[in-house]
Short mmCIF file of C-alpha atoms and ligand atoms in Angstrom, two decimals:
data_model
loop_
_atom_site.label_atom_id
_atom_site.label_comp_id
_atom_site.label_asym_id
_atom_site.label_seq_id
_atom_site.Cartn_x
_atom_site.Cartn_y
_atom_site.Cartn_z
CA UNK A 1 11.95 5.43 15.33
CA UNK A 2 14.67 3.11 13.71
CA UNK A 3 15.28 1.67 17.16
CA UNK A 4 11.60 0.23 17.71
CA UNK A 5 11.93 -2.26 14.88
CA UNK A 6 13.41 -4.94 13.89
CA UNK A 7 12.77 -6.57 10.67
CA UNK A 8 11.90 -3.70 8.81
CA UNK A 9 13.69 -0.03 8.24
CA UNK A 10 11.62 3.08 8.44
CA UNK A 11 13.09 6.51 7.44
CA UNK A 12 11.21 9.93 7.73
CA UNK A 13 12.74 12.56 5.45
CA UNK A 14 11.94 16.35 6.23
CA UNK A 15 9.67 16.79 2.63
CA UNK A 16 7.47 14.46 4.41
CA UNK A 17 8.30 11.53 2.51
CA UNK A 18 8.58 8.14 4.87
CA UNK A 19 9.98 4.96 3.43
CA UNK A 20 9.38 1.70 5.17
CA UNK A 21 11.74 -0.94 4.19
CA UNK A 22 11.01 -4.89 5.17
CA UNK A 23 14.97 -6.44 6.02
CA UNK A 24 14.67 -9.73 5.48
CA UNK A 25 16.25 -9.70 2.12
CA UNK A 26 17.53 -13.32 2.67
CA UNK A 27 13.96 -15.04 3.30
CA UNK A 28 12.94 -12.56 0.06
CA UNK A 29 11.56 -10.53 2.62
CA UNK A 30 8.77 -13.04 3.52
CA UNK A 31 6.21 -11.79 5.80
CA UNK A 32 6.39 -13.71 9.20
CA UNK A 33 4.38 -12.28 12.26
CA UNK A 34 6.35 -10.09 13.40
CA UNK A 35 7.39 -8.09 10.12
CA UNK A 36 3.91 -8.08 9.43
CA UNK A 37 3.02 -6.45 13.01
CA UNK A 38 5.86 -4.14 12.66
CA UNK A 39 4.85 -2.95 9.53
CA UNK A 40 1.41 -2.05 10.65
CA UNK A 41 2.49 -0.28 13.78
CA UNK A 42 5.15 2.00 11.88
CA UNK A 43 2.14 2.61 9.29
CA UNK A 44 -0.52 3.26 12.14
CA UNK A 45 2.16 5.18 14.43
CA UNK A 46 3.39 7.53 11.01
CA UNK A 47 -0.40 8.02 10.44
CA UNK A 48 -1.34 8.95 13.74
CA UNK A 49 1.90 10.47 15.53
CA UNK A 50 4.75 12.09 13.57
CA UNK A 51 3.35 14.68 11.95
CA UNK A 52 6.23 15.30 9.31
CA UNK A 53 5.27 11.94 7.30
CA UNK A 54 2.47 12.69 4.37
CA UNK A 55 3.10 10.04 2.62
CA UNK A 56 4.31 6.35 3.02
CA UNK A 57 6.74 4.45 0.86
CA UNK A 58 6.86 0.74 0.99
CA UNK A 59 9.35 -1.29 -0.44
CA UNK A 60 11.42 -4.73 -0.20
CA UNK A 61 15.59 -4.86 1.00
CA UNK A 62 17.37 -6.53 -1.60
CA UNK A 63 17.26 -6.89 -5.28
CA UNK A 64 14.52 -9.36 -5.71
CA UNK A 65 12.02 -9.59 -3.61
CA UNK A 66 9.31 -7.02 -2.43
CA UNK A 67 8.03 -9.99 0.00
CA UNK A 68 7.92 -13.69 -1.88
CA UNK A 69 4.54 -14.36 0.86
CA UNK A 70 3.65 -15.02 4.08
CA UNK A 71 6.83 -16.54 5.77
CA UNK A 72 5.85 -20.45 4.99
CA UNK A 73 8.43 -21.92 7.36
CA UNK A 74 6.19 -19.96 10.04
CA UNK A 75 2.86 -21.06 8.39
CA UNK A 76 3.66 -25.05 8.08
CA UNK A 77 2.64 -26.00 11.81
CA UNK A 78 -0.13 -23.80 12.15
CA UNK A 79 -3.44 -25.48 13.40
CA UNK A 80 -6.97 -24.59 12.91
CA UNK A 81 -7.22 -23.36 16.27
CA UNK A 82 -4.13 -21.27 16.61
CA UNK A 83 -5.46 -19.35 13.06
CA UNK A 84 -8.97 -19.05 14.67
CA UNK A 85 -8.69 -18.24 18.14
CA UNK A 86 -5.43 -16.11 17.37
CA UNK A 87 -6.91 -13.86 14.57
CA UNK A 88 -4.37 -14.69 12.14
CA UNK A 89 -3.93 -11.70 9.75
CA UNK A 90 -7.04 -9.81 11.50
CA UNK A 91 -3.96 -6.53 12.32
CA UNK A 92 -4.10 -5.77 8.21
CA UNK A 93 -7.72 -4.78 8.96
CA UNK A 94 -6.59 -1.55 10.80
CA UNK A 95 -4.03 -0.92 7.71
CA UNK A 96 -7.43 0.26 6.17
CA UNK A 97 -7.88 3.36 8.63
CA UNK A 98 -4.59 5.02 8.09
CA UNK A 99 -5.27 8.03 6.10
CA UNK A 100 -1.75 9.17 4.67
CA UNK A 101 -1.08 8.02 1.14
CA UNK A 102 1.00 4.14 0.66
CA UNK A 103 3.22 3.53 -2.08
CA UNK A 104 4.21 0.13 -3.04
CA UNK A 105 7.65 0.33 -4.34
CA UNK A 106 7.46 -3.28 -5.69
CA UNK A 107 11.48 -4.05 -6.36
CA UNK A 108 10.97 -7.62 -7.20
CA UNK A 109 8.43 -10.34 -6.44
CA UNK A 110 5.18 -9.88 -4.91
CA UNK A 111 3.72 -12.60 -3.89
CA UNK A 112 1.06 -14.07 -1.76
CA UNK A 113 0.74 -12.00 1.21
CA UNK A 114 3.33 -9.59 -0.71
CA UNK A 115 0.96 -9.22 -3.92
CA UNK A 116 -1.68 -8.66 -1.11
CA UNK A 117 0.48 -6.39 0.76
CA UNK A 118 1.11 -4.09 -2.29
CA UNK A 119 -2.91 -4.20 -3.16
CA UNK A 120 -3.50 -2.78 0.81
CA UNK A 121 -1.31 0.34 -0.88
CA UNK A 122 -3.30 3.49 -2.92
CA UNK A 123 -0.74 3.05 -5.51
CA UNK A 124 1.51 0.58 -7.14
CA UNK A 125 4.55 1.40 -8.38
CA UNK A 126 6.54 -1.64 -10.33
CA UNK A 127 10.10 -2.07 -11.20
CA UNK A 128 10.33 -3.71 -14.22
CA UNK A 129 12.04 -6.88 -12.66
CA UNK A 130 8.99 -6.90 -10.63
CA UNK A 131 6.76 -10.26 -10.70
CA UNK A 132 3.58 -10.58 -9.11
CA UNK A 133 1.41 -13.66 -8.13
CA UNK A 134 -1.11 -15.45 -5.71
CA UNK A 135 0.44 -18.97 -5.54
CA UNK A 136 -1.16 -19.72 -2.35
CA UNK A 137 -3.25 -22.48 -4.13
CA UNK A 138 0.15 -24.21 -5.10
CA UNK A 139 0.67 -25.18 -0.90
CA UNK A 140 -2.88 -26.34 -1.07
CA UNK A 141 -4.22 -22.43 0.63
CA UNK A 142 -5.78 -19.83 -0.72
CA UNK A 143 -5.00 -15.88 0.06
CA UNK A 144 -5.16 -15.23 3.08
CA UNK A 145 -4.86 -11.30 3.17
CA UNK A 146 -7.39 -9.72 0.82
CA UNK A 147 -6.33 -10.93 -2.34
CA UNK A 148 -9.38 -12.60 -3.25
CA UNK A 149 -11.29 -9.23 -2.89
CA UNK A 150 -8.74 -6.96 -3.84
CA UNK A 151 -7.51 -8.82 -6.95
CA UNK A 152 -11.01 -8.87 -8.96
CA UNK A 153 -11.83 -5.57 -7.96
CA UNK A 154 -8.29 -4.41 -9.42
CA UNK A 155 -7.93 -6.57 -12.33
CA UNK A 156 -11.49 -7.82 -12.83
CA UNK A 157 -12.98 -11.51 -12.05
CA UNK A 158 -12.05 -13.36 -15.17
CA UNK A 159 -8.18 -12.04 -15.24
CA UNK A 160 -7.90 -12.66 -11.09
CA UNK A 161 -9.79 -15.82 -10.95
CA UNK A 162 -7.08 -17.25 -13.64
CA UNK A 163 -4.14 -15.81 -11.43
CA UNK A 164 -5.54 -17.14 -7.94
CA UNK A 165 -6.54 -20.76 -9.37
CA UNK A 166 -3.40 -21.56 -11.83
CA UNK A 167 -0.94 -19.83 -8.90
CA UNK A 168 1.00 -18.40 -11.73
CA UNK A 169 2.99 -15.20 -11.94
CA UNK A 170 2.93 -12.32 -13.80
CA UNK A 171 5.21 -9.81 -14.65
CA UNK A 172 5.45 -6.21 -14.08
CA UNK A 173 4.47 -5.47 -17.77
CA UNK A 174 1.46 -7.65 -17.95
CA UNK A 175 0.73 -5.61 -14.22
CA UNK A 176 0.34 -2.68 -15.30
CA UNK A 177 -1.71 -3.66 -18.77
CA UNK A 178 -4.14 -5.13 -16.32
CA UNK A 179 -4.28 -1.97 -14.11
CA UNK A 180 -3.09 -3.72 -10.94
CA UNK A 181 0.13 -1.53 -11.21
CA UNK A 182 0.09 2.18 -11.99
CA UNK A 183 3.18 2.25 -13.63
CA UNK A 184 6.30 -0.13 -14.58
CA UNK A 185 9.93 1.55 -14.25
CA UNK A 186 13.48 0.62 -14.94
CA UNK A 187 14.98 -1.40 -11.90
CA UNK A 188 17.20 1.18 -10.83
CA UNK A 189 14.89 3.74 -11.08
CA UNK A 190 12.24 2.58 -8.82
CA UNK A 191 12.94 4.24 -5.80
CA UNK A 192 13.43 7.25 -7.68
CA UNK A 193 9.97 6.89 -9.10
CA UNK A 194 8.73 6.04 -6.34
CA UNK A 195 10.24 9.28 -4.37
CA UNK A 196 9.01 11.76 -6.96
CA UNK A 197 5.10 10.61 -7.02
CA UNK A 198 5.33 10.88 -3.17
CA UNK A 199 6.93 13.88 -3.06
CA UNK A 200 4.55 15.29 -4.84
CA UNK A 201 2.04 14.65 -3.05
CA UNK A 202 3.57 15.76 0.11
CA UNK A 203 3.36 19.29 -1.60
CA UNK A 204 -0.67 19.22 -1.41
CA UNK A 205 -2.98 20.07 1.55
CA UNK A 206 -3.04 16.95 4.23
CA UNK A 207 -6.47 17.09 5.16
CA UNK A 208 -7.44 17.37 1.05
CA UNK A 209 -5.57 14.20 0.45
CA UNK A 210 -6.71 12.14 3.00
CA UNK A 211 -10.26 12.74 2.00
CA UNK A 212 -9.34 12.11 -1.59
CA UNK A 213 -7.77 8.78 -0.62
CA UNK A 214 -10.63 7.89 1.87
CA UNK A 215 -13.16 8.44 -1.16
CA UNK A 216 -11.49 6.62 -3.80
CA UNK A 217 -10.99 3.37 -1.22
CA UNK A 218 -14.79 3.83 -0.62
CA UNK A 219 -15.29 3.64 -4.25
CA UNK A 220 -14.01 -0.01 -4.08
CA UNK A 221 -16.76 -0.69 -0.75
CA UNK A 222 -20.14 0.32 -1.89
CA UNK A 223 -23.23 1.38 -4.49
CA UNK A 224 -22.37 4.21 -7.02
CA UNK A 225 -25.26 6.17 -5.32
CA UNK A 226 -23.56 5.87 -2.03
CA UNK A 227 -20.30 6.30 -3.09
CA UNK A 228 -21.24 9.76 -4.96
CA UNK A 229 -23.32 10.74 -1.82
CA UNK A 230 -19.96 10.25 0.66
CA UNK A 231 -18.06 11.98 -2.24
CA UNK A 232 -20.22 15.10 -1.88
CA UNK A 233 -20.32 15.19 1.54
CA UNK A 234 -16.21 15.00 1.84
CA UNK A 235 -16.69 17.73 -0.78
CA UNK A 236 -18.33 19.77 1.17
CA UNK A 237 -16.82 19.57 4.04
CA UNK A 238 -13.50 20.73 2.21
CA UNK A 239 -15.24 24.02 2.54
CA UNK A 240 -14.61 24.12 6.13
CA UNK A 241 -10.82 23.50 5.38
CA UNK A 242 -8.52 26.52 5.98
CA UNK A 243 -6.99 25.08 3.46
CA UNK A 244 -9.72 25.60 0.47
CA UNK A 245 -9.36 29.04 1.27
CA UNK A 246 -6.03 29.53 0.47
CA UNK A 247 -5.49 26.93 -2.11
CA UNK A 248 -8.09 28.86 -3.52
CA UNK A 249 -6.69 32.26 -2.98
CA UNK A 250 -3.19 31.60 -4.24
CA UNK A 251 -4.48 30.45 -7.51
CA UNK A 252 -6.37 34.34 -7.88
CA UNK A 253 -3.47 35.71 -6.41
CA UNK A 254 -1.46 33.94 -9.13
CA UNK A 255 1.29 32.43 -6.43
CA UNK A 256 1.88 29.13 -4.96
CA UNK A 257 -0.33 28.40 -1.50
CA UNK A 258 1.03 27.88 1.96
CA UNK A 259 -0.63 25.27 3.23
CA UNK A 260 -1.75 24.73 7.04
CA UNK A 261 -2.78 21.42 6.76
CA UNK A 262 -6.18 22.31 8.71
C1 LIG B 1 9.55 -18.36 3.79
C2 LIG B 1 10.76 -18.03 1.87
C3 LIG B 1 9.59 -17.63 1.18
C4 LIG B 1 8.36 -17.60 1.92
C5 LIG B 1 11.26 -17.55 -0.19
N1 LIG B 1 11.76 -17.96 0.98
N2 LIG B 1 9.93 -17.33 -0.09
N3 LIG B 1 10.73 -18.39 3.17
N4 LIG B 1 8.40 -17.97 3.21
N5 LIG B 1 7.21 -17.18 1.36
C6 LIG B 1 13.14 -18.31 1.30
C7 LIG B 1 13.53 -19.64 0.70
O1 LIG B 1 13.10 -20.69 1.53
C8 LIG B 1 15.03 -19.52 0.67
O2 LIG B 1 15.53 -19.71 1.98
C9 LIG B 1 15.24 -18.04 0.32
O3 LIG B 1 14.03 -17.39 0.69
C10 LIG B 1 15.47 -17.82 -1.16
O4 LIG B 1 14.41 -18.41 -1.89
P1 LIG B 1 14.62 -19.45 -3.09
O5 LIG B 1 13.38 -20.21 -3.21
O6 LIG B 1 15.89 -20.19 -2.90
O7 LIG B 1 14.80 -18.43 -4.31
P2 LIG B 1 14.46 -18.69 -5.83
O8 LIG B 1 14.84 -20.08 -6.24
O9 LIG B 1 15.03 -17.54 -6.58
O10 LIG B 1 12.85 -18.61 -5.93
C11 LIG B 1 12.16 -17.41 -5.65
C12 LIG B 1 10.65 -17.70 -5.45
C13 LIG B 1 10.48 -18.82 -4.42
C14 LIG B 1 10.03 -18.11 -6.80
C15 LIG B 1 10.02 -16.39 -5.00
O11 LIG B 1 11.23 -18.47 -3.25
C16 LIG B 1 9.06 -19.04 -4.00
O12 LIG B 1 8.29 -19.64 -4.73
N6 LIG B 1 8.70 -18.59 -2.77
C17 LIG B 1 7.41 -18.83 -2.20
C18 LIG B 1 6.37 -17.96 -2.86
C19 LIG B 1 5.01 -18.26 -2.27
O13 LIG B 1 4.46 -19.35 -2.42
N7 LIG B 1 4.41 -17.26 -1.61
C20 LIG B 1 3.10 -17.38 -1.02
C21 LIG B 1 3.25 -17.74 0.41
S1 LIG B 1 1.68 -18.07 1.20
P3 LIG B 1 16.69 -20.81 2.26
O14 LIG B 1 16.85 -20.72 3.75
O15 LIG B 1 16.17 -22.08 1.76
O16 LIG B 1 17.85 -20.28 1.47
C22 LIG B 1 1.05 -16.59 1.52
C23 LIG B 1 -0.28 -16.57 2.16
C24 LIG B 1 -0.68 -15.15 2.55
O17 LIG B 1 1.61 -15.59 1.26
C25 LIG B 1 -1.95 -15.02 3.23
C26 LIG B 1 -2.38 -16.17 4.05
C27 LIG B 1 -1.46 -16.47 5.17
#
């Protein structure tokens, strides 16, 4: 798996904990096309194909970046016409079907595309050296990759609408008050963290999780009424899981459940 890429890392450990790594620790890991297709095709092929991965890690080589953007150097001679007729930063959109759990292990700064990068994950972990902003408006842009939805749904319109239109940072502190990061964590205990919330998760039933984590992103799409009406239904359908019956078993039974993952 290590072999197919080559700007970012990707390890698989057997408790079904993956970490994706993006090496370009001397461009601050900045996002240029190719890290950012390799990143979605280890995401969509750990997803899909290895069956060991539950949950995915994602986190910045180096000490101080997470990704500092889109790669501008890349950006600068872009026309209209190559962004149209190319789909610029249309692959994120399939980031959105892949059902395992992401972690954002954000080591350092996440910014532009890399604030909007960790936002595409179900759960933001921060280092406490971490800095986050949209300063896309500051090369006369704006976000490109979701963070103009994403942002005011996570932080609220007032407290995003500041951030994208004064380009300033934040840091990981101020983050987490404003619930765009779950939790902020000594720098050297990040990956650590980071590790312990995914290993945990990795303990539960597959299918269960996915449907959690397909609900709650729903929850950011539509209408309460709909949202509670696909919450039911996933609900439900839990019912048909092997695994209700003996998550629900081992708890009478007073012992820990063997999950199938069907
Ligand atoms: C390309 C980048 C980069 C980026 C940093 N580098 N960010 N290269 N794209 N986004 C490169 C620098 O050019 C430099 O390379 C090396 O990384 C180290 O960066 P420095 O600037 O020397 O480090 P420092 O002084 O510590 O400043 C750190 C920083 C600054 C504050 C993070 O690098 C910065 O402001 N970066 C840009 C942040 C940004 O505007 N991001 C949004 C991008 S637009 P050399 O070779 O000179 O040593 C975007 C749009 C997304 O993301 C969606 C639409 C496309």
């Amino acid at each position: 798996l290590r072999q197919s890429f080559s700007t970012i890392d990707v390890d698989v450990a057997s408790n079904g904990v993956a970490v994706l790594t993006i090496d370009r620790p001397q461009a601050l890991n900045a996002l240029n096309s190719k890290v950012m297709s390799e990143i979605v095709s280890a995401c969509l092929y750990l997803d899909r194909n290895h069956a060991t991965a539950k949950v995915i890690i994602i986190t910045g080589s180096g000490d101080k970046a997470f990704a500092a953007g889109a790669d501008i150097k890349e950006l600068a001679s872009v026309s209209y016409a190559d962004a149209y007729h190319g789909s610029m930063l249309n692959g994120w959109e399939t980031l959105r079907s892949v059902r395992k759990p992401l972690i954002a292990a954000v080591n350092g700064y996440a910014l532009g595309g890399g604030c909007e990068l960790a936002m595409m994950c179900d759960i933001i972990l921060a280092s406490e050296r971490a800095q986050f902003g949209q300063p896309e408006i500051t090369l006369g842009v704006i976000p490109g990759m979701g963070g103009t939805q994403r942002l005011p749904r996570a932080v609220g319109r007032s407290r995003a609408m500041e951030l994208i239109l004064t380009g300033d940072f934040i840091k990981a502190e101020e983050a987490v008050r404003i619930g765009l990061a779950s939790r902020a964590v000594p720098h050297d205990q990040l990956m650590e963290e980071a590790h312990k919330v995914a290993a945990k998760i990795a303990t539960h039933s597959v299918p269960a999780v996915a449907k959690a984590k397909e609900c709650v992103a729903v929850s950011q799409e539509v209408s309460l009424g709909e949202g509670l009406r696909f919450e039911k239904r996933e609900f439900w359908s839990c019912f048909a899981l092997e695994d209700q019956k003996e998550g629900m078993a081992a708890f009478v039974q007073k012992r820990p459940p063997v999950w199938s993952h069907k």
